[in-house]
PDB file of C-alpha atoms in Angstrom:
ATOM      1  CA  MET A 153      -0.053  -0.014   0.009  1.00 47.00           C
ATOM      2  CA  THR A 154       1.439   3.369  -0.995  1.00 49.00           C
ATOM      3  CA  GLU A 155       1.790   6.304   1.526  1.00 45.00           C
ATOM      4  CA  LEU A 156      -1.043   8.228  -0.359  1.00 41.00           C
ATOM      5  CA  GLU A 157      -3.378   5.104   0.131  1.00 46.00           C
ATOM      6  CA  MET A 158      -2.454   4.735   3.749  1.00 44.00           C
ATOM      7  CA  THR A 159      -3.397   8.421   4.168  1.00 47.00           C
ATOM      8  CA  ALA A 160      -6.633   7.941   2.315  1.00 52.00           C
ATOM      9  CA  VAL A 161      -8.120   5.231   4.365  1.00 57.00           C
ATOM     10  CA  PRO A 162      -8.366   6.897   7.747  1.00 69.00           C
ATOM     11  CA  ASN A 163      -9.634  10.113   5.979  1.00 76.00           C
ATOM     12  CA  LEU A 164     -12.396   8.001   4.248  1.00 79.00           C
ATOM     13  CA  LYS A 165     -13.384   6.566   7.805  1.00 84.00           C
ATOM     14  CA  LYS A 166     -13.281  10.046   9.191  1.00 85.00           C
ATOM     15  CA  GLY A 167     -15.504  11.297   6.381  1.00 84.00           C
ATOM     16  CA  CYS A 168     -17.994   8.507   6.778  1.00 85.00           C
ATOM     17  CA  ILE A 169     -18.216   9.118  10.497  1.00 89.00           C
ATOM     18  CA  LEU A 170     -18.581  12.852  10.085  1.00 89.00           C
ATOM     19  CA  THR A 171     -21.314  12.570   7.349  1.00 89.00           C
ATOM     20  CA  LEU A 172     -23.184   9.955   9.465  1.00 90.00           C
ATOM     21  CA  PHE A 173     -22.748  12.156  12.499  1.00 93.00           C
ATOM     22  CA  GLY A 174     -24.288  15.139  10.622  1.00 90.00           C
ATOM     23  CA  GLY A 175     -27.267  13.239   9.356  1.00 90.00           C
ATOM     24  CA  ILE A 176     -27.959  11.808  12.989  1.00 93.00           C
ATOM     25  CA  LEU A 177     -27.889  15.345  14.390  1.00 94.00           C
ATOM     26  CA  TRP A 178     -30.279  16.535  11.823  1.00 92.00           C
ATOM     27  CA  GLY A 179     -32.630  13.732  12.682  1.00 93.00           C
ATOM     28  CA  LEU A 180     -32.493  14.432  16.309  1.00 95.00           C
ATOM     29  CA  SER A 181     -33.179  18.107  15.567  1.00 95.00           C
ATOM     30  CA  GLY A 182     -36.533  17.041  14.050  1.00 94.00           C
ATOM     31  CA  THR A 183     -37.293  14.979  17.153  1.00 95.00           C
ATOM     32  CA  CYS A 184     -36.177  18.020  19.554  1.00 96.00           C
ATOM     33  CA  GLY A 185     -38.484  20.301  17.463  1.00 95.00           C
ATOM     34  CA  GLN A 186     -41.439  17.716  17.820  1.00 95.00           C
ATOM     35  CA  TYR A 187     -40.871  17.913  21.668  1.00 95.00           C
ATOM     36  CA  LEU A 188     -40.789  21.703  21.655  1.00 95.00           C
ATOM     37  CA  MET A 189     -44.029  22.054  19.690  1.00 95.00           C
ATOM     38  CA  GLN A 190     -46.093  19.167  21.121  1.00 92.00           C
ATOM     39  CA  SER A 191     -44.906  19.218  24.785  1.00 93.00           C
ATOM     40  CA  LYS A 192     -43.896  22.721  25.239  1.00 93.00           C
ATOM     41  CA  GLY A 193     -46.630  24.515  23.275  1.00 92.00           C
ATOM     42  CA  LEU A 194     -44.204  26.315  20.760  1.00 94.00           C
ATOM     43  CA  THR A 195     -45.421  26.901  17.103  1.00 95.00           C
ATOM     44  CA  SER A 196     -43.415  26.846  13.962  1.00 95.00           C
ATOM     45  CA  ASP A 197     -44.435  30.584  13.708  1.00 96.00           C
ATOM     46  CA  TRP A 198     -42.224  31.288  16.616  1.00 96.00           C
ATOM     47  CA  LEU A 199     -39.571  28.606  16.461  1.00 95.00           C
ATOM     48  CA  ILE A 200     -38.553  28.774  13.024  1.00 96.00           C
ATOM     49  CA  PRO A 201     -37.889  32.583  12.724  1.00 96.00           C
ATOM     50  CA  ILE A 202     -35.716  32.439  15.805  1.00 95.00           C
ATOM     51  CA  ARG A 203     -34.023  29.358  14.767  1.00 94.00           C
ATOM     52  CA  LEU A 204     -33.047  30.793  11.363  1.00 95.00           C
ATOM     53  CA  LEU A 205     -32.064  34.112  12.703  1.00 95.00           C
ATOM     54  CA  LEU A 206     -29.768  33.002  15.403  1.00 95.00           C
ATOM     55  CA  ALA A 207     -28.288  30.179  13.422  1.00 95.00           C
ATOM     56  CA  GLY A 208     -27.619  32.474  10.521  1.00 95.00           C
ATOM     57  CA  MET A 209     -25.959  35.006  12.763  1.00 96.00           C
ATOM     58  CA  ILE A 210     -23.587  32.349  14.129  1.00 94.00           C
ATOM     59  CA  LEU A 211     -22.741  30.630  10.899  1.00 94.00           C
ATOM     60  CA  LEU A 212     -21.974  33.999   9.263  1.00 95.00           C
ATOM     61  CA  THR A 213     -19.725  34.900  12.240  1.00 95.00           C
ATOM     62  CA  ILE A 214     -17.855  31.740  11.831  1.00 92.00           C
ATOM     63  CA  CYS A 215     -17.469  32.488   7.992  1.00 93.00           C
ATOM     64  CA  PHE A 216     -16.278  36.044   8.803  1.00 95.00           C
ATOM     65  CA  ILE A 217     -13.726  34.754  11.294  1.00 94.00           C
ATOM     66  CA  LYS A 218     -12.496  32.101   8.695  1.00 91.00           C
ATOM     67  CA  ASP A 219     -12.804  34.104   5.409  1.00 89.00           C
ATOM     68  CA  GLY A 220     -13.006  37.889   6.553  1.00 91.00           C
ATOM     69  CA  LYS A 221     -14.832  40.262   3.957  1.00 89.00           C
ATOM     70  CA  LYS A 222     -15.328  37.421   1.428  1.00 91.00           C
ATOM     71  CA  VAL A 223     -18.682  36.830   3.334  1.00 94.00           C
ATOM     72  CA  PHE A 224     -20.016  40.026   1.867  1.00 95.00           C
ATOM     73  CA  GLN A 225     -18.720  39.569  -1.862  1.00 94.00           C
ATOM     74  CA  ILE A 226     -21.974  37.940  -2.809  1.00 95.00           C
ATOM     75  CA  PHE A 227     -23.721  41.219  -2.671  1.00 95.00           C
ATOM     76  CA  LYS A 228     -21.284  42.882  -4.885  1.00 93.00           C
ATOM     77  CA  ASN A 229     -22.830  41.152  -7.810  1.00 93.00           C
ATOM     78  CA  PRO A 230     -26.492  42.267  -8.105  1.00 94.00           C
ATOM     79  CA  LYS A 231     -27.601  38.956  -9.746  1.00 94.00           C
ATOM     80  CA  ASP A 232     -25.768  36.906  -6.968  1.00 95.00           C
ATOM     81  CA  GLY A 233     -27.299  39.181  -4.470  1.00 95.00           C
ATOM     82  CA  LEU A 234     -30.880  38.767  -5.808  1.00 95.00           C
ATOM     83  CA  ASP A 235     -30.202  34.823  -5.899  1.00 95.00           C
ATOM     84  CA  VAL A 236     -29.310  34.656  -2.246  1.00 95.00           C
ATOM     85  CA  LEU A 237     -32.374  36.926  -1.271  1.00 95.00           C
ATOM     86  CA  ILE A 238     -34.586  34.517  -3.243  1.00 94.00           C
ATOM     87  CA  PHE A 239     -32.899  31.467  -1.582  1.00 94.00           C
ATOM     88  CA  GLY A 240     -33.522  33.025   1.850  1.00 94.00           C
ATOM     89  CA  MET A 241     -37.049  33.957   1.209  1.00 92.00           C
ATOM     90  CA  PHE A 242     -38.295  30.986  -0.796  1.00 90.00           C
ATOM     91  CA  GLY A 243     -35.802  28.245  -0.360  1.00 90.00           C
ATOM     92  CA  MET A 244     -34.463  28.133   3.194  1.00 92.00           C
ATOM     93  CA  SER A 245     -37.392  29.888   5.010  1.00 94.00           C
ATOM     94  CA  MET A 246     -40.026  27.672   3.238  1.00 95.00           C
ATOM     95  CA  CYS A 247     -38.088  24.513   3.743  1.00 93.00           C
ATOM     96  CA  GLN A 248     -37.594  24.957   7.261  1.00 94.00           C
ATOM     97  CA  TYR A 249     -41.204  26.257   8.032  1.00 96.00           C
ATOM     98  CA  THR A 250     -43.036  23.691   6.114  1.00 96.00           C
ATOM     99  CA  TYR A 251     -40.773  20.811   7.666  1.00 95.00           C
ATOM    100  CA  PHE A 252     -41.288  21.992  11.171  1.00 96.00           C
ATOM    101  CA  THR A 253     -45.019  22.549  10.538  1.00 96.00           C
ATOM    102  CA  ALA A 254     -45.492  19.026   9.203  1.00 96.00           C
ATOM    103  CA  ILE A 255     -43.647  17.817  12.411  1.00 95.00           C
ATOM    104  CA  SER A 256     -46.170  19.634  14.617  1.00 95.00           C
ATOM    105  CA  GLN A 257     -49.065  17.878  12.639  1.00 94.00           C
ATOM    106  CA  SER A 258     -47.574  14.409  12.824  1.00 93.00           C
ATOM    107  CA  ASN A 259     -44.120  13.530  14.226  1.00 94.00           C
ATOM    108  CA  ALA A 260     -40.413  13.984  13.195  1.00 94.00           C
ATOM    109  CA  GLY A 261     -40.016  10.569  11.533  1.00 93.00           C
ATOM    110  CA  THR A 262     -43.132  10.745   9.275  1.00 94.00           C
ATOM    111  CA  ALA A 263     -42.316  14.532   8.415  1.00 94.00           C
ATOM    112  CA  THR A 264     -38.793  13.920   7.605  1.00 93.00           C
ATOM    113  CA  VAL A 265     -39.415  10.952   5.380  1.00 93.00           C
ATOM    114  CA  LEU A 266     -42.076  13.010   3.493  1.00 94.00           C
ATOM    115  CA  GLN A 267     -39.623  15.684   2.943  1.00 93.00           C
ATOM    116  CA  TYR A 268     -37.293  13.184   1.359  1.00 90.00           C
ATOM    117  CA  ILE A 269     -39.696  12.938  -1.571  1.00 92.00           C
ATOM    118  CA  GLY A 270     -37.903  16.110  -2.641  1.00 90.00           C
ATOM    119  CA  PRO A 271     -35.143  14.531  -4.709  1.00 87.00           C
ATOM    120  CA  VAL A 272     -37.803  12.539  -6.706  1.00 89.00           C
ATOM    121  CA  LEU A 273     -39.485  15.915  -7.505  1.00 90.00           C
ATOM    122  CA  ILE A 274     -36.048  17.170  -8.607  1.00 87.00           C
ATOM    123  CA  VAL A 275     -35.828  14.162 -11.039  1.00 86.00           C
ATOM    124  CA  ILE A 276     -39.257  15.210 -12.476  1.00 88.00           C
ATOM    125  CA  TYR A 277     -38.217  18.812 -12.676  1.00 88.00           C
ATOM    126  CA  VAL A 278     -34.918  18.048 -14.522  1.00 84.00           C
ATOM    127  CA  SER A 279     -36.785  15.734 -16.936  1.00 86.00           C
ATOM    128  CA  LEU A 280     -39.334  18.317 -17.797  1.00 87.00           C
ATOM    129  CA  LYS A 281     -36.652  21.132 -18.076  1.00 86.00           C
ATOM    130  CA  THR A 282     -34.255  19.049 -20.318  1.00 86.00           C
ATOM    131  CA  GLY A 283     -36.967  17.242 -22.253  1.00 86.00           C
ATOM    132  CA  LYS A 284     -35.134  13.963 -21.550  1.00 84.00           C
ATOM    133  CA  ARG A 285     -37.073  11.009 -20.207  1.00 84.00           C
ATOM    134  CA  PRO A 286     -35.908   9.710 -16.940  1.00 83.00           C
ATOM    135  CA  ASP A 287     -34.132   6.361 -17.005  1.00 85.00           C
ATOM    136  CA  LYS A 288     -35.621   3.036 -15.663  1.00 86.00           C
ATOM    137  CA  ILE A 289     -33.906   3.510 -12.281  1.00 87.00           C
ATOM    138  CA  GLU A 290     -35.502   6.962 -11.974  1.00 87.00           C
ATOM    139  CA  VAL A 291     -38.868   5.913 -13.107  1.00 88.00           C
ATOM    140  CA  PHE A 292     -38.678   3.096 -10.470  1.00 90.00           C
ATOM    141  CA  ALA A 293     -37.670   5.618  -7.823  1.00 88.00           C
ATOM    142  CA  VAL A 294     -40.582   7.809  -8.555  1.00 89.00           C
ATOM    143  CA  GLY A 295     -42.890   4.756  -8.418  1.00 91.00           C
ATOM    144  CA  LEU A 296     -41.445   3.813  -4.964  1.00 91.00           C
ATOM    145  CA  ALA A 297     -41.944   7.346  -3.656  1.00 92.00           C
ATOM    146  CA  ILE A 298     -45.601   7.364  -4.737  1.00 91.00           C
ATOM    147  CA  VAL A 299     -46.186   3.877  -3.177  1.00 92.00           C
ATOM    148  CA  GLY A 300     -44.473   4.948   0.102  1.00 91.00           C
ATOM    149  CA  THR A 301     -46.468   8.161   0.229  1.00 92.00           C
ATOM    150  CA  VAL A 302     -49.843   6.335  -0.183  1.00 91.00           C
ATOM    151  CA  LEU A 303     -48.791   3.663   2.497  1.00 90.00           C
ATOM    152  CA  LEU A 304     -47.855   6.604   4.960  1.00 90.00           C
ATOM    153  CA  ALA A 305     -51.030   8.437   4.295  1.00 89.00           C
ATOM    154  CA  THR A 306     -53.573   5.669   4.010  1.00 90.00           C
ATOM    155  CA  HIS A 307     -51.981   2.502   5.533  1.00 87.00           C
ATOM    156  CA  GLY A 308     -53.283   0.684   2.450  1.00 83.00           C
ATOM    157  CA  LYS A 309     -56.848   1.678   3.015  1.00 84.00           C
ATOM    158  CA  LEU A 310     -57.425   4.043   0.091  1.00 75.00           C
ATOM    159  CA  ASN A 311     -60.678   5.249   1.181  1.00 78.00           C
ATOM    160  CA  SER A 312     -59.307   7.029   4.353  1.00 79.00           C
ATOM    161  CA  LEU A 313     -56.280   8.818   5.659  1.00 82.00           C
ATOM    162  CA  ALA A 314     -54.010   7.383   8.379  1.00 87.00           C
ATOM    163  CA  ILE A 315     -52.531  10.848   9.009  1.00 91.00           C
ATOM    164  CA  SER A 316     -54.240  14.201   9.169  1.00 92.00           C
ATOM    165  CA  ASN A 317     -54.946  16.367   6.069  1.00 93.00           C
ATOM    166  CA  LYS A 318     -52.672  18.947   7.526  1.00 95.00           C
ATOM    167  CA  ALA A 319     -49.769  16.587   8.114  1.00 94.00           C
ATOM    168  CA  LEU A 320     -49.884  15.292   4.603  1.00 94.00           C
ATOM    169  CA  PHE A 321     -50.231  18.841   3.119  1.00 96.00           C
ATOM    170  CA  TRP A 322     -47.282  20.148   5.011  1.00 97.00           C
ATOM    171  CA  GLY A 323     -45.250  17.231   4.441  1.00 94.00           C
ATOM    172  CA  LEU A 324     -45.796  17.354   0.763  1.00 95.00           C
ATOM    173  CA  CYS A 325     -45.037  21.085   0.790  1.00 95.00           C
ATOM    174  CA  SER A 326     -41.802  20.424   2.603  1.00 95.00           C
ATOM    175  CA  ALA A 327     -40.810  18.006  -0.159  1.00 93.00           C
ATOM    176  CA  VAL A 328     -41.460  20.802  -2.883  1.00 94.00           C
ATOM    177  CA  ALA A 329     -39.553  23.356  -0.597  1.00 93.00           C
ATOM    178  CA  LEU A 330     -36.601  20.904  -0.316  1.00 89.00           C
ATOM    179  CA  ALA A 331     -36.524  20.577  -4.087  1.00 89.00           C
ATOM    180  CA  VAL A 332     -36.431  24.341  -4.615  1.00 89.00           C
ATOM    181  CA  TYR A 333     -33.886  24.771  -1.674  1.00 88.00           C
ATOM    182  CA  THR A 334     -31.726  22.239  -3.550  1.00 84.00           C
ATOM    183  CA  VAL A 335     -32.060  23.468  -7.196  1.00 87.00           C
ATOM    184  CA  GLN A 336     -32.289  27.116  -6.972  1.00 87.00           C
ATOM    185  CA  PRO A 337     -28.956  28.171  -5.462  1.00 89.00           C
ATOM    186  CA  GLY A 338     -26.877  26.021  -7.518  1.00 83.00           C
ATOM    187  CA  ALA A 339     -24.840  28.806  -9.141  1.00 87.00           C
ATOM    188  CA  ILE A 340     -24.129  30.767  -5.997  1.00 91.00           C
ATOM    189  CA  LEU A 341     -23.266  27.595  -3.926  1.00 87.00           C
ATOM    190  CA  THR A 342     -20.553  26.875  -6.617  1.00 84.00           C
ATOM    191  CA  LYS A 343     -19.296  30.383  -6.514  1.00 91.00           C
ATOM    192  CA  TYR A 344     -19.118  31.255  -2.892  1.00 91.00           C
ATOM    193  CA  GLY A 345     -19.349  27.775  -0.968  1.00 87.00           C
ATOM    194  CA  SER A 346     -22.179  26.182   0.984  1.00 87.00           C
ATOM    195  CA  MET A 347     -21.539  27.802   4.437  1.00 90.00           C
ATOM    196  CA  ILE A 348     -21.684  31.461   3.211  1.00 93.00           C
ATOM    197  CA  VAL A 349     -24.687  30.806   1.163  1.00 92.00           C
ATOM    198  CA  THR A 350     -26.357  28.849   3.816  1.00 92.00           C
ATOM    199  CA  GLY A 351     -25.551  31.460   6.395  1.00 94.00           C
ATOM    200  CA  TRP A 352     -27.079  34.299   4.516  1.00 96.00           C
ATOM    201  CA  GLY A 353     -30.024  32.140   3.463  1.00 94.00           C
ATOM    202  CA  MET A 354     -30.754  31.427   7.195  1.00 95.00           C
ATOM    203  CA  LEU A 355     -30.289  35.015   8.210  1.00 96.00           C
ATOM    204  CA  ILE A 356     -32.501  36.503   5.396  1.00 97.00           C
ATOM    205  CA  GLY A 357     -35.007  33.731   5.841  1.00 96.00           C
ATOM    206  CA  GLY A 358     -35.169  34.468   9.564  1.00 96.00           C
ATOM    207  CA  ILE A 359     -35.568  38.207   9.131  1.00 97.00           C
ATOM    208  CA  ILE A 360     -38.428  37.628   6.491  1.00 96.00           C
ATOM    209  CA  LEU A 361     -40.221  35.282   8.874  1.00 96.00           C
ATOM    210  CA  CYS A 362     -39.750  37.563  11.917  1.00 96.00           C
ATOM    211  CA  LEU A 363     -41.312  40.310   9.963  1.00 96.00           C
ATOM    212  CA  PHE A 364     -44.278  38.239   8.816  1.00 95.00           C
ATOM    213  CA  PHE A 365     -44.949  36.310  12.110  1.00 95.00           C
ATOM    214  CA  ARG A 366     -43.646  38.811  14.648  1.00 95.00           C
ATOM    215  CA  PRO A 367     -42.725  36.106  17.166  1.00 94.00           C
ATOM    216  CA  TRP A 368     -41.964  38.649  19.872  1.00 91.00           C
ATOM    217  CA  THR A 369     -45.776  39.246  20.089  1.00 92.00           C
ATOM    218  CA  LEU A 370     -46.618  35.459  20.672  1.00 90.00           C
ATOM    219  CA  ALA A 371     -47.049  34.106  24.102  1.00 87.00           C
ATOM    220  CA  VAL A 372     -44.263  31.775  24.837  1.00 89.00           C
ATOM    221  CA  THR A 373     -43.393  30.243  28.143  1.00 88.00           C
ATOM    222  CA  VAL A 374     -39.608  29.921  28.242  1.00 88.00           C
ATOM    223  CA  ASP A 375     -38.306  27.454  30.656  1.00 93.00           C
ATOM    224  CA  GLY A 376     -35.303  25.211  30.918  1.00 93.00           C
ATOM    225  CA  GLY A 377     -36.677  22.646  28.451  1.00 92.00           C
ATOM    226  CA  VAL A 378     -37.379  25.375  25.830  1.00 93.00           C
ATOM    227  CA  ILE A 379     -33.914  26.892  26.197  1.00 94.00           C
ATOM    228  CA  GLY A 380     -32.163  23.438  26.045  1.00 94.00           C
ATOM    229  CA  GLY A 381     -34.281  22.230  23.222  1.00 94.00           C
ATOM    230  CA  LEU A 382     -33.655  25.535  21.238  1.00 93.00           C
ATOM    231  CA  THR A 383     -29.891  25.500  22.026  1.00 94.00           C
ATOM    232  CA  TYR A 384     -29.522  22.034  20.643  1.00 95.00           C
ATOM    233  CA  ILE A 385     -31.497  22.879  17.469  1.00 95.00           C
ATOM    234  CA  ILE A 386     -29.542  25.930  16.776  1.00 93.00           C
ATOM    235  CA  LEU A 387     -25.972  24.764  17.866  1.00 92.00           C
ATOM    236  CA  PHE A 388     -25.948  21.073  17.186  1.00 93.00           C
ATOM    237  CA  GLY A 389     -28.901  20.367  14.830  1.00 91.00           C
ATOM    238  CA  THR A 390     -27.861  23.244  12.511  1.00 88.00           C
ATOM    239  CA  ILE A 391     -24.266  24.617  13.003  1.00 89.00           C
ATOM    240  CA  VAL A 392     -22.517  21.357  14.175  1.00 91.00           C
ATOM    241  CA  ALA A 393     -24.563  19.100  11.801  1.00 90.00           C
ATOM    242  CA  PHE A 394     -23.988  21.241   8.849  1.00 85.00           C
ATOM    243  CA  VAL A 395     -20.128  21.746   9.513  1.00 85.00           C
ATOM    244  CA  ALA A 396     -19.601  17.985  10.311  1.00 88.00           C
ATOM    245  CA  TYR A 397     -21.550  16.853   7.061  1.00 87.00           C
ATOM    246  CA  LEU A 398     -19.620  19.366   4.836  1.00 79.00           C
ATOM    247  CA  GLU A 399     -16.275  18.329   6.401  1.00 83.00           C
ATOM    248  CA  GLY A 400     -17.196  14.521   5.810  1.00 86.00           C
ATOM    249  CA  VAL A 401     -18.257  15.152   2.216  1.00 81.00           C
ATOM    250  CA  LYS A 402     -14.708  16.592   1.535  1.00 79.00           C
ATOM    251  CA  TRP A 403     -13.357  13.139   2.217  1.00 82.00           C
ATOM    252  CA  VAL A 404     -16.045  10.815   0.917  1.00 80.00           C
ATOM    253  CA  GLY A 405     -17.477  12.861  -1.941  1.00 76.00           C
ATOM    254  CA  PRO A 406     -20.872  14.103  -2.607  1.00 68.00           C
ATOM    255  CA  LYS A 407     -22.193  10.678  -3.768  1.00 68.00           C
ATOM    256  CA  ARG A 408     -21.355   8.878  -0.614  1.00 74.00           C
ATOM    257  CA  GLY A 409     -22.171  11.901   1.437  1.00 75.00           C
ATOM    258  CA  SER A 410     -25.799  11.960   0.185  1.00 71.00           C
ATOM    259  CA  LEU A 411     -26.134   8.307   0.796  1.00 75.00           C
ATOM    260  CA  PHE A 412     -24.975   8.717   4.537  1.00 78.00           C
ATOM    261  CA  ALA A 413     -27.165  11.799   4.892  1.00 77.00           C
ATOM    262  CA  SER A 414     -30.216   9.505   4.296  1.00 81.00           C
ATOM    263  CA  VAL A 415     -29.540   8.381   7.946  1.00 87.00           C
ATOM    264  CA  GLU A 416     -31.504  11.481   8.838  1.00 91.00           C
ATOM    265  CA  PRO A 417     -35.033  10.077   8.394  1.00 91.00           C
ATOM    266  CA  VAL A 418     -33.929   6.866  10.019  1.00 89.00           C
ATOM    267  CA  SER A 419     -32.521   8.681  13.037  1.00 92.00           C
ATOM    268  CA  ALA A 420     -35.567  10.951  13.325  1.00 93.00           C
ATOM    269  CA  THR A 421     -37.982   7.927  13.332  1.00 91.00           C
ATOM    270  CA  LEU A 422     -35.865   5.990  15.994  1.00 92.00           C
ATOM    271  CA  PHE A 423     -35.557   9.111  18.253  1.00 93.00           C
ATOM    272  CA  SER A 424     -39.175   9.882  17.951  1.00 93.00           C
ATOM    273  CA  ALA A 425     -39.975   6.225  19.018  1.00 92.00           C
ATOM    274  CA  LEU A 426     -37.338   6.051  21.796  1.00 92.00           C
ATOM    275  CA  LEU A 427     -37.466   9.470  23.187  1.00 93.00           C
ATOM    276  CA  LEU A 428     -41.059  10.498  22.699  1.00 93.00           C
ATOM    277  CA  LYS A 429     -42.758   7.107  22.624  1.00 91.00           C
ATOM    278  CA  VAL A 430     -44.242   7.599  19.073  1.00 92.00           C
ATOM    279  CA  GLY A 431     -45.630   4.304  17.668  1.00 89.00           C
ATOM    280  CA  PHE A 432     -45.104   3.168  14.090  1.00 90.00           C
ATOM    281  CA  GLY A 433     -47.030   0.421  12.476  1.00 90.00           C
ATOM    282  CA  LEU A 434     -46.047  -2.020   9.770  1.00 91.00           C
ATOM    283  CA  MET A 435     -47.539   0.109   7.094  1.00 92.00           C
ATOM    284  CA  ASP A 436     -45.539   3.244   8.344  1.00 92.00           C
ATOM    285  CA  LEU A 437     -42.352   1.313   8.187  1.00 92.00           C
ATOM    286  CA  LEU A 438     -42.983   0.061   4.719  1.00 93.00           C
ATOM    287  CA  GLY A 439     -43.816   3.554   3.480  1.00 92.00           C
ATOM    288  CA  PHE A 440     -40.596   4.733   5.172  1.00 93.00           C
ATOM    289  CA  ALA A 441     -38.542   1.873   3.434  1.00 92.00           C
ATOM    290  CA  CYS A 442     -40.052   2.814  -0.059  1.00 92.00           C
ATOM    291  CA  ILE A 443     -39.324   6.538   0.194  1.00 92.00           C
ATOM    292  CA  ILE A 444     -35.705   6.183   1.771  1.00 90.00           C
ATOM    293  CA  SER A 445     -34.925   3.519  -0.878  1.00 90.00           C
ATOM    294  CA  THR A 446     -35.475   6.191  -3.515  1.00 89.00           C
ATOM    295  CA  ILE A 447     -32.286   8.079  -2.177  1.00 83.00           C
ATOM    296  CA  PHE A 448     -30.102   5.013  -2.689  1.00 83.00           C
ATOM    297  CA  LEU A 449     -31.642   4.356  -6.240  1.00 83.00           C
ATOM    298  CA  LEU A 450     -31.106   7.973  -7.344  1.00 82.00           C
ATOM    299  CA  THR A 451     -27.638   8.294  -5.939  1.00 76.00           C
ATOM    300  CA  LEU A 452     -26.283   4.821  -7.238  1.00 69.00           C
ATOM    301  CA  GLY A 453     -27.972   5.125 -10.732  1.00 63.00           C
ATOM    302  CA  LYS A 454     -27.224   7.557 -13.532  1.00 52.00           C
ATOM    303  CA  ARG A 455     -26.768  11.072 -12.149  1.00 50.00           C
ATOM    304  CA  ARG A 456     -27.609  14.049 -13.973  1.00 47.00           C
TER     305      ARG A 456
END
């Protein structure tokens, strides 16, 4: 084994651990949000503006310490500045708001799995935009996503819903928002890097949602549980998870990284069951398996 190969092996292991760790932290963040909203009486109207605002400020501070005035270069180009504004307003804010609202109407596991329909929507969008038919693996993935959604929503009984209309609506909205969140900022992500774009997206999204929902006017009882939960979501479920995942992707590559990130819905489901005693039936687990399988199919198949 060459010296280069000997160096690559521990780095690969390090990358695997970091990407998995980031996905697990994201999953636990959803469970923590469920606890705050269903046990502490918080709403996504209060939680998400505060989360995005504080997380954006912290992330941009880290970027400024690391990169200095490069943080502000994105606004020197009017088009790039407009793109990051759109990303913050319609990508980041909507992705987070719809996801946590879906959690409030169901549970972290179901909401996270429904959001993971987003990559399938991206396949459909790319096919329509390019005029190219999806390949067999992509068609199969779309089919699996539909079957999984039906199983989650109806438990196999097509004449009734097993989850509330609101849970299904917000879950599917979060999938659409995830697709927009993923596709829209492509050019500026390549140009300025994920941390800077995400930091500005969070800060802008937080400001917009604060102006819209005015969380300071909402009655919230802040106790130790709320402070602890909010601290986890902002620091570990956002900052640490994001940095760990990006650092891991540097070593394992985006293809493996996206596979390891699919641990998020699995961890959200497990944490909901273990920590919040949420029960999942056979049909739920089959629906989860169908939707999560699409991530593996789309990542391992032909990538466009």
